[in-house]
PDB file of C-alpha atoms in Angstrom:
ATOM      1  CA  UNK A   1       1.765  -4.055 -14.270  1.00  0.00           C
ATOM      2  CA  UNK A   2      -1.181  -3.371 -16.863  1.00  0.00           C
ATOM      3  CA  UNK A   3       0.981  -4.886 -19.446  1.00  0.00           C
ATOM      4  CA  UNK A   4       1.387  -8.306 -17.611  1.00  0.00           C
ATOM      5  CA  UNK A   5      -2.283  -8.804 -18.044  1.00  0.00           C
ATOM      6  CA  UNK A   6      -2.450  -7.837 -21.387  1.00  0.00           C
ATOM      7  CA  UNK A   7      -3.861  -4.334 -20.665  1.00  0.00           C
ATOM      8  CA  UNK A   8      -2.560  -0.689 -21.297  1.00  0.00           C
ATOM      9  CA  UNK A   9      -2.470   2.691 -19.741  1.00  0.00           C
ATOM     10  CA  UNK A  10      -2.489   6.255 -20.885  1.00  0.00           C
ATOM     11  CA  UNK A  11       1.748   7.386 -20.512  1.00  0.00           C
ATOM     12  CA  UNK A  12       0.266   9.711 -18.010  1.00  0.00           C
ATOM     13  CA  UNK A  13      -1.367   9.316 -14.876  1.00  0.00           C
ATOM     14  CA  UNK A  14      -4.972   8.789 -15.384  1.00  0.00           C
ATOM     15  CA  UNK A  15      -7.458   7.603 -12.441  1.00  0.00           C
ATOM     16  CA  UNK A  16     -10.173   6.574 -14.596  1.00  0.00           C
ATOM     17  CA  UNK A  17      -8.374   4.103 -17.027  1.00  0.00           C
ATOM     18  CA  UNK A  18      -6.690   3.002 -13.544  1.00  0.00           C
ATOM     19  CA  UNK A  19     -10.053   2.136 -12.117  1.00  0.00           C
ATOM     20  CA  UNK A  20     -11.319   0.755 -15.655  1.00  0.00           C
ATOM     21  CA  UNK A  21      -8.452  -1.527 -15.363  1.00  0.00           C
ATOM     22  CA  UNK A  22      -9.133  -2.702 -11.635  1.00  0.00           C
ATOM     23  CA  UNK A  23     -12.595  -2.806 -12.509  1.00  0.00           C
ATOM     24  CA  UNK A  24     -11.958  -5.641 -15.047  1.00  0.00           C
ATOM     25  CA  UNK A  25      -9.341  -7.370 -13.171  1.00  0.00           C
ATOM     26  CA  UNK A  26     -11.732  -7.488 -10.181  1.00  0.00           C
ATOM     27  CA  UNK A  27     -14.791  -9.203 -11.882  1.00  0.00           C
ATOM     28  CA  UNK A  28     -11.889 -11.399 -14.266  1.00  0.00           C
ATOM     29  CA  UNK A  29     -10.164 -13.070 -10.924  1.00  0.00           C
ATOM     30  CA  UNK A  30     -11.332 -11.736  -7.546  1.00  0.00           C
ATOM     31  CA  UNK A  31      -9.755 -14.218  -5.564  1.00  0.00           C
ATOM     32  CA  UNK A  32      -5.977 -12.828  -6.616  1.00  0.00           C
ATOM     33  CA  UNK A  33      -7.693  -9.390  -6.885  1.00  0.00           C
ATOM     34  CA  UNK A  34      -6.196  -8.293  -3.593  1.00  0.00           C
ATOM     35  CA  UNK A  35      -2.847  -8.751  -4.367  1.00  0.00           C
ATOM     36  CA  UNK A  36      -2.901  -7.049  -7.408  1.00  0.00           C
ATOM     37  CA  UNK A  37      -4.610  -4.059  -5.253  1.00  0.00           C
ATOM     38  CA  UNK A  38      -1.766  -3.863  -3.132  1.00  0.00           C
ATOM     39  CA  UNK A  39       0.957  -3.747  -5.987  1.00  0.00           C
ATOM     40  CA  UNK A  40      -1.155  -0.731  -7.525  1.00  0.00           C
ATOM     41  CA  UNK A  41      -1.679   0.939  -3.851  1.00  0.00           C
ATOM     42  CA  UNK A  42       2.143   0.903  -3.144  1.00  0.00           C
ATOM     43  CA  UNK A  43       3.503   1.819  -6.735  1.00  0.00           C
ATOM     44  CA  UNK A  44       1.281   4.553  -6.265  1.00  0.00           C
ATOM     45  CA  UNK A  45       2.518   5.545  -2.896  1.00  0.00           C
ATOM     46  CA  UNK A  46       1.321   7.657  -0.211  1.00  0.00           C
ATOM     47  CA  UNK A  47      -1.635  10.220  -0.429  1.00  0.00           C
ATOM     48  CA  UNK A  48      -1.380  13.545   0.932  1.00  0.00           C
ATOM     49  CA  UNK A  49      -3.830  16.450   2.551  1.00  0.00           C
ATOM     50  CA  UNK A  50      -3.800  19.842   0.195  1.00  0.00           C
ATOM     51  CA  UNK A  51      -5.743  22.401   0.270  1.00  0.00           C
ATOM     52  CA  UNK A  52      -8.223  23.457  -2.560  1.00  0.00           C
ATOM     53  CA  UNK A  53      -8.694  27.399  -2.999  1.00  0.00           C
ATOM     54  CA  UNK A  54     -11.741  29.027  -4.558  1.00  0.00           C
ATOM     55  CA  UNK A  55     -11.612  29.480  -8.177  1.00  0.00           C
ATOM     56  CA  UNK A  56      -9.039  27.553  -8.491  1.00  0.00           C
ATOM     57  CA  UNK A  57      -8.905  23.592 -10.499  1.00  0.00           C
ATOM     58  CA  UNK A  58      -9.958  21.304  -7.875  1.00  0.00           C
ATOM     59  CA  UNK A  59      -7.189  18.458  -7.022  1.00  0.00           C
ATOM     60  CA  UNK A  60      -9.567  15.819  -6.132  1.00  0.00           C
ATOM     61  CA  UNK A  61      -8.526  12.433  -5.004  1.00  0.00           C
ATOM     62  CA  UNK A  62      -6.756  10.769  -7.520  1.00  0.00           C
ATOM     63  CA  UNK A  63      -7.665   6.593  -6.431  1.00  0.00           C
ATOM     64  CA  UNK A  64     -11.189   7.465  -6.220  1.00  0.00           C
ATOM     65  CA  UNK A  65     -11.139   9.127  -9.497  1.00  0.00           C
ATOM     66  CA  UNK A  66     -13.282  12.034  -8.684  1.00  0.00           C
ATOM     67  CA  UNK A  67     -12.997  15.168  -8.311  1.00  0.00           C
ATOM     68  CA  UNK A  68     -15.261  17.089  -5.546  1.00  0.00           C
ATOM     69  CA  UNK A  69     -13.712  15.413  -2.589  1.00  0.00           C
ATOM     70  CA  UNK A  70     -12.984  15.954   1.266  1.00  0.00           C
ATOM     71  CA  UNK A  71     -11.328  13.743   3.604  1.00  0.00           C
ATOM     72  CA  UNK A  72     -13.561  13.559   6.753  1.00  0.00           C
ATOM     73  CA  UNK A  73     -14.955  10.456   9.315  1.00  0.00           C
ATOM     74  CA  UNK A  74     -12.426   8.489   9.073  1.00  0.00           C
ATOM     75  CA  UNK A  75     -11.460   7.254  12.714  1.00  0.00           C
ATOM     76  CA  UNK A  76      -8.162   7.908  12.855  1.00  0.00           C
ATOM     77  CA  UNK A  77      -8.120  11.064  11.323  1.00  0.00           C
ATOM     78  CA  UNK A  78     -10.123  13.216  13.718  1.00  0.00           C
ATOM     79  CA  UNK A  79      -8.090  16.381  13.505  1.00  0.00           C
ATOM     80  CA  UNK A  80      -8.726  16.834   9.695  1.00  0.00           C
ATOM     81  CA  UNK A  81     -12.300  16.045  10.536  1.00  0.00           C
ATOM     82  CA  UNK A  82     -12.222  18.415  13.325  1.00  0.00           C
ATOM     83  CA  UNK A  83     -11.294  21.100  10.948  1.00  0.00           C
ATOM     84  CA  UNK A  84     -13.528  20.183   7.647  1.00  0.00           C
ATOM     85  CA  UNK A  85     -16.367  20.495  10.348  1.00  0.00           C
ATOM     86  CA  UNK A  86     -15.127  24.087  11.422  1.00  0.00           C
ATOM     87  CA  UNK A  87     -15.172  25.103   8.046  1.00  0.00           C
ATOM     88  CA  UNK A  88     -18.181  23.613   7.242  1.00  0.00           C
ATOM     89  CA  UNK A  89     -20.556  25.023  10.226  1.00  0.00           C
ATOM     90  CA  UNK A  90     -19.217  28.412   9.390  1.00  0.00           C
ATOM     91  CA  UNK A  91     -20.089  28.453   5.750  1.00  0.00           C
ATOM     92  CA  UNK A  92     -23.799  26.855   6.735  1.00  0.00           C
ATOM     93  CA  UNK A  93     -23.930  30.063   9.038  1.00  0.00           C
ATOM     94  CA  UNK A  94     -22.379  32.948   6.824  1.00  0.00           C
ATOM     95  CA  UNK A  95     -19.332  33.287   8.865  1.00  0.00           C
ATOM     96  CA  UNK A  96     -15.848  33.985   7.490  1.00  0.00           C
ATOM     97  CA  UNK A  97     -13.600  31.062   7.564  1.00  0.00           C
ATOM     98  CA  UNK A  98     -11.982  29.833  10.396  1.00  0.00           C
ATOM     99  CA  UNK A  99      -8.622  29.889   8.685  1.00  0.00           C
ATOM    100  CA  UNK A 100      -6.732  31.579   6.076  1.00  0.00           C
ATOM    101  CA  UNK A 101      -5.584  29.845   2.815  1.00  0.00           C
ATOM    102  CA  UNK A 102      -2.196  29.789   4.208  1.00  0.00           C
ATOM    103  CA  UNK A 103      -3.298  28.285   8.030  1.00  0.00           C
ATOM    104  CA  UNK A 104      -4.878  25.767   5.871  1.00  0.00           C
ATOM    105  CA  UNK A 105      -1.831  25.222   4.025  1.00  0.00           C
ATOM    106  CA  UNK A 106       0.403  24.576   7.335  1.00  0.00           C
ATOM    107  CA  UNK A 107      -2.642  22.466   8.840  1.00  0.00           C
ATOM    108  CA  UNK A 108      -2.732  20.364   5.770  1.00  0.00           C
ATOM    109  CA  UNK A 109       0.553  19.796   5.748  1.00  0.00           C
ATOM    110  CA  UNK A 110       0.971  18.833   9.793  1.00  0.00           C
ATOM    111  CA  UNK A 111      -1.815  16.274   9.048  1.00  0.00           C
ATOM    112  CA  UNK A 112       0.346  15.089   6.326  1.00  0.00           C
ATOM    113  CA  UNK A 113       3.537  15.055   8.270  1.00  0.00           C
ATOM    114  CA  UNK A 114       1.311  13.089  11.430  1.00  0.00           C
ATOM    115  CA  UNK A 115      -0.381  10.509   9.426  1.00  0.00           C
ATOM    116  CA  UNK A 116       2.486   9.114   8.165  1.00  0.00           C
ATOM    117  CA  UNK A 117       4.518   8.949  11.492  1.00  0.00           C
ATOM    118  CA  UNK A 118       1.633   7.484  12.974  1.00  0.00           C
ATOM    119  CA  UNK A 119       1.752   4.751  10.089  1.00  0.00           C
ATOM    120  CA  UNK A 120       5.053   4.348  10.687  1.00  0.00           C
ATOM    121  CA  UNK A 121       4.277   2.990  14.461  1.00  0.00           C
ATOM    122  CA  UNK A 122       1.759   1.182  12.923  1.00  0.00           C
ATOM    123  CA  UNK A 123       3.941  -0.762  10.397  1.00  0.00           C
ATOM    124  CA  UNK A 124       7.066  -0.856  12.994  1.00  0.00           C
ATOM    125  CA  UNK A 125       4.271  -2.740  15.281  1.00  0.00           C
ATOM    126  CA  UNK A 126       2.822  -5.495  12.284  1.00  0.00           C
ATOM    127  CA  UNK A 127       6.525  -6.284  11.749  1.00  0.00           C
ATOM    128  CA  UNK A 128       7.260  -6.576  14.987  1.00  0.00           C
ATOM    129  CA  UNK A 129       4.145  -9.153  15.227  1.00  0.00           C
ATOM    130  CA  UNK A 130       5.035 -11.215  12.010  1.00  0.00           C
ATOM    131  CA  UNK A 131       8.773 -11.455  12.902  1.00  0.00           C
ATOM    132  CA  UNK A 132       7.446 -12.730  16.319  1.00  0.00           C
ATOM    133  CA  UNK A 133       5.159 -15.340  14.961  1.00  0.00           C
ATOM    134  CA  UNK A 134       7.943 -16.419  12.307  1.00  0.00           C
ATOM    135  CA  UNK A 135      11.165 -16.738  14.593  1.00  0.00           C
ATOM    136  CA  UNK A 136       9.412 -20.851  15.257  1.00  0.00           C
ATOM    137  CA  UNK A 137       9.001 -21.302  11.276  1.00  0.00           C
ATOM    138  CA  UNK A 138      12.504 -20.112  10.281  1.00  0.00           C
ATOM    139  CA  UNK A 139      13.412 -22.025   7.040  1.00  0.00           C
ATOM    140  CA  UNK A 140       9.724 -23.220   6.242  1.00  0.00           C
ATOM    141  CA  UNK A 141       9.018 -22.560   2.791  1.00  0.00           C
ATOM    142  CA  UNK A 142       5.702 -20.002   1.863  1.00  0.00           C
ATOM    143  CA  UNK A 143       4.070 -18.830  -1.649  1.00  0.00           C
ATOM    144  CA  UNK A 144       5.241 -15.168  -1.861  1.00  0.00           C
ATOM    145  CA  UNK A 145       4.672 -11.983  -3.965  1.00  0.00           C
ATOM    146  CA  UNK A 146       7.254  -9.395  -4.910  1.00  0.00           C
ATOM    147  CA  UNK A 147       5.942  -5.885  -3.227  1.00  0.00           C
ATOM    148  CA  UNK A 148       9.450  -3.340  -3.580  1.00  0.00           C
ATOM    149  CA  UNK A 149      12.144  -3.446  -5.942  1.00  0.00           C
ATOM    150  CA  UNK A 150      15.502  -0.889  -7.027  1.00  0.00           C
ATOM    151  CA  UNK A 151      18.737  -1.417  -7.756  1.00  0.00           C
ATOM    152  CA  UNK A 152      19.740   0.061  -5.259  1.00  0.00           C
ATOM    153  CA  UNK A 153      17.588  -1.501  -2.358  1.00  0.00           C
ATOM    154  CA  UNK A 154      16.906  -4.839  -3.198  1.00  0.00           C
ATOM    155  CA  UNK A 155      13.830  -6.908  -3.263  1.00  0.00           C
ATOM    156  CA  UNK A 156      10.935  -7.198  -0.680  1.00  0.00           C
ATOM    157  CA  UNK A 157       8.235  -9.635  -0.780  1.00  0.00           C
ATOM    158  CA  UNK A 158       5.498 -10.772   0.965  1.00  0.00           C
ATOM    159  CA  UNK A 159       4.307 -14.161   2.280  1.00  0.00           C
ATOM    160  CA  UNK A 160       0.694 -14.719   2.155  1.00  0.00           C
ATOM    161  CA  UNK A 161      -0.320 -17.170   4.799  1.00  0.00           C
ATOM    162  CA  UNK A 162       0.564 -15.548   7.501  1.00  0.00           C
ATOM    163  CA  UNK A 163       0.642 -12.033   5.654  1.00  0.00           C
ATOM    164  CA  UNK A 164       4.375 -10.740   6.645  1.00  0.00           C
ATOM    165  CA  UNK A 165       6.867  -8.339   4.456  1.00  0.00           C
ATOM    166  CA  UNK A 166      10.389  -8.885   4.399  1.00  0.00           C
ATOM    167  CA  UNK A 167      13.991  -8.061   2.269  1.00  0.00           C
ATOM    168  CA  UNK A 168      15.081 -10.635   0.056  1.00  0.00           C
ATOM    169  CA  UNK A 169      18.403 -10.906   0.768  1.00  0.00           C
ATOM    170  CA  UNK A 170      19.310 -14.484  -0.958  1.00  0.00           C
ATOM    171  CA  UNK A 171      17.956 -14.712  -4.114  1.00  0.00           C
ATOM    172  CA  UNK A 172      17.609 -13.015  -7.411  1.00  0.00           C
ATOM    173  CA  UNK A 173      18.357  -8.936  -6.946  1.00  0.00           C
ATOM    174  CA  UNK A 174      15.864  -8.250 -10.037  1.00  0.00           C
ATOM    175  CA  UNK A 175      12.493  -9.441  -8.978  1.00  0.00           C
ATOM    176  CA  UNK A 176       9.845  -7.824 -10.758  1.00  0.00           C
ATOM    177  CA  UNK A 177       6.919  -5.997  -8.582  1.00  0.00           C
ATOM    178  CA  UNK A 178       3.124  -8.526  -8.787  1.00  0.00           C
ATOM    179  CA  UNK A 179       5.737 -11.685  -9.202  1.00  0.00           C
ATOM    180  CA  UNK A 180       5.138 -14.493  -7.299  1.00  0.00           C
ATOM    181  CA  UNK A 181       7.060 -17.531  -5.812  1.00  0.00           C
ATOM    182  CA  UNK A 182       8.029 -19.265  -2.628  1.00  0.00           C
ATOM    183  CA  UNK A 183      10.515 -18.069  -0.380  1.00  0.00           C
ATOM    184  CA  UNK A 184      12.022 -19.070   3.542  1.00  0.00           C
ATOM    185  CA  UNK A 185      12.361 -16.738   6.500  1.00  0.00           C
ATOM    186  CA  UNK A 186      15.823 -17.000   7.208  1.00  0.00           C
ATOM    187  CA  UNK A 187      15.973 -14.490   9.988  1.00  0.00           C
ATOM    188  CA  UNK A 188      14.034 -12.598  12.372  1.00  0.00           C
ATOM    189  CA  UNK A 189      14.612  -9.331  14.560  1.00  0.00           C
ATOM    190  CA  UNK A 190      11.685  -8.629  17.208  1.00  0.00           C
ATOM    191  CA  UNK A 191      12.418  -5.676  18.737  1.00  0.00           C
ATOM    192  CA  UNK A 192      13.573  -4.272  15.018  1.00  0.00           C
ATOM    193  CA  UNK A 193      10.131  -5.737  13.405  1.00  0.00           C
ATOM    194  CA  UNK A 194      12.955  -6.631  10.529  1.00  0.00           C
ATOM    195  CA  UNK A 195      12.257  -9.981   8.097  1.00  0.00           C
ATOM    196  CA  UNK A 196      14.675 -11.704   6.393  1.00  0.00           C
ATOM    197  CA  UNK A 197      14.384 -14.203   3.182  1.00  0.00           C
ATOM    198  CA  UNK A 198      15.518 -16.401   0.905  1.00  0.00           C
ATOM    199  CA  UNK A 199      14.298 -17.194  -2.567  1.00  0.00           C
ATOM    200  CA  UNK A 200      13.549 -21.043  -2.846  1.00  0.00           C
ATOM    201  CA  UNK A 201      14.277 -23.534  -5.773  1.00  0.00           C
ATOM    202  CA  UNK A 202      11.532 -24.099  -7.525  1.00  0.00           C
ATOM    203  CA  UNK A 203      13.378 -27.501  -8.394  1.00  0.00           C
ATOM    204  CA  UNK A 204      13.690 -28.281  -5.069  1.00  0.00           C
ATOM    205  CA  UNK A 205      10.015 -27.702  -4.287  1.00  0.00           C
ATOM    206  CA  UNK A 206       8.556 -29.762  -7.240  1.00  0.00           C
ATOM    207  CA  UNK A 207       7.052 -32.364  -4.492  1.00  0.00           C
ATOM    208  CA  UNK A 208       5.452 -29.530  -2.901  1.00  0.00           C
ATOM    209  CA  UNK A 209       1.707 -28.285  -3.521  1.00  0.00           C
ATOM    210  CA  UNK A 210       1.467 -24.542  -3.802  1.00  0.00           C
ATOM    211  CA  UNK A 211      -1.406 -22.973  -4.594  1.00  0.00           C
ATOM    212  CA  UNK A 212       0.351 -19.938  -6.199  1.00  0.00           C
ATOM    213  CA  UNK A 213      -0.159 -19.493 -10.214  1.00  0.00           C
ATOM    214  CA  UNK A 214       1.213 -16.765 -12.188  1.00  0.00           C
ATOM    215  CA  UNK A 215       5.216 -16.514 -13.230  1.00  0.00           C
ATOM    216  CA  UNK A 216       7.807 -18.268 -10.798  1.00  0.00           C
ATOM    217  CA  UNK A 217      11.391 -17.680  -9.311  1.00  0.00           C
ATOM    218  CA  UNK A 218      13.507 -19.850 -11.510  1.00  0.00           C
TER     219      UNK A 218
END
């Protein structure tokens, strides 16, 4: 992705080039920033809790890019604040832990394990919502962003105005991830919050404005 705007990054993961690069892209075009954001957030993938043991290299957060770091306030993760707080009042008062490095192990991973099925609810539910508000604009044509790609499950993309994600499933099968382009709902599944598309001609759009720059679908 760094490469399509002329940039580079380290071969291996580093957080601070990362947020050197979003840094300049941010200040360079902040009205397209957010898609590029998303691109980054989703070819990184999901974080996870761990626990940190005394002594021992700290793990930090790795999109922040720094280093002392705890998870905690954050409204829908009460149970992870719940036990930061436990461990926190009983260091301010000289008490031993309230867990053992391996209870924290287990808790940190059942937050882990409950965070994303509760984001999974929450994503069944926005699909469920766009595919509702679509099933009346079936075959109108939107600007659209590649957001998934493999050869082995196809392309997804994503629709700006309203924001919605759906499979490509007539069109090319080697869109590249940050693309953009203009593609039609073609079908729509409610109670399956499931999003169907089709690439559009760019020839047969030429009398249409789009406000979409970047590389196009041809």
């Amino acid at each position: 992705v760094a490469k399509d705007y002329g940039e580079s990054l380290p071969a291996e993961p580093d957080s601070k080039a990362l947020e050197a690069f979003l840094s300049k892209r941010h200040k360079a075009d902040p009205l397209r920033f957010p898609d590029l954001s998303l691109i980054i957030v989703k070819l990184m993938g999901r974080g996870e809790y761990v626990v940190e043991s005394p002594g021992a290299a700290p793990v930090g957060h790795f999109g922040l890019a720094v280093r002392d770091y705890t998870h905690s306030t954050a409204p829908n993760r009460r149970f992870p604040d719940l036990i930061t707080s436990r461990v926190l009042k009983a260091a301010l008062a000289n008490h031993p832990p309230p867990y053992s490095i391996t209870e924290m192990g287990k808790l940190a991973l059942h937050c882990t394990q409950q965070e994303d099925a509760a984001q999974k609810v929450e994503r069944r539910m926005r699909k469920s919502e766009a595919a509702l508000l679509l099933e009346s604009r079936v075959g109108q044509s939107f600007d659209a962003l590649v957001t998934g790609s493999s050869t082995a499950g196809g392309v997804w993309v994503r629709i700006f105005f309203p924001p919605a994600e759906g499979k490509l499933v007539a069109g090319r099968a080697d869109g590249k991830v940050g693309e953009k382009g203009r593609c039609n709902p073609v079908a729509t599944n409610v109670a399956r919050g499931c999003l169907e598309f089709e690439q559009v001609n760019q020839a047969s759009q030429a009398a249409e404005p789009t406000v979409v720059e970047g590389s196009l679908w041809n």
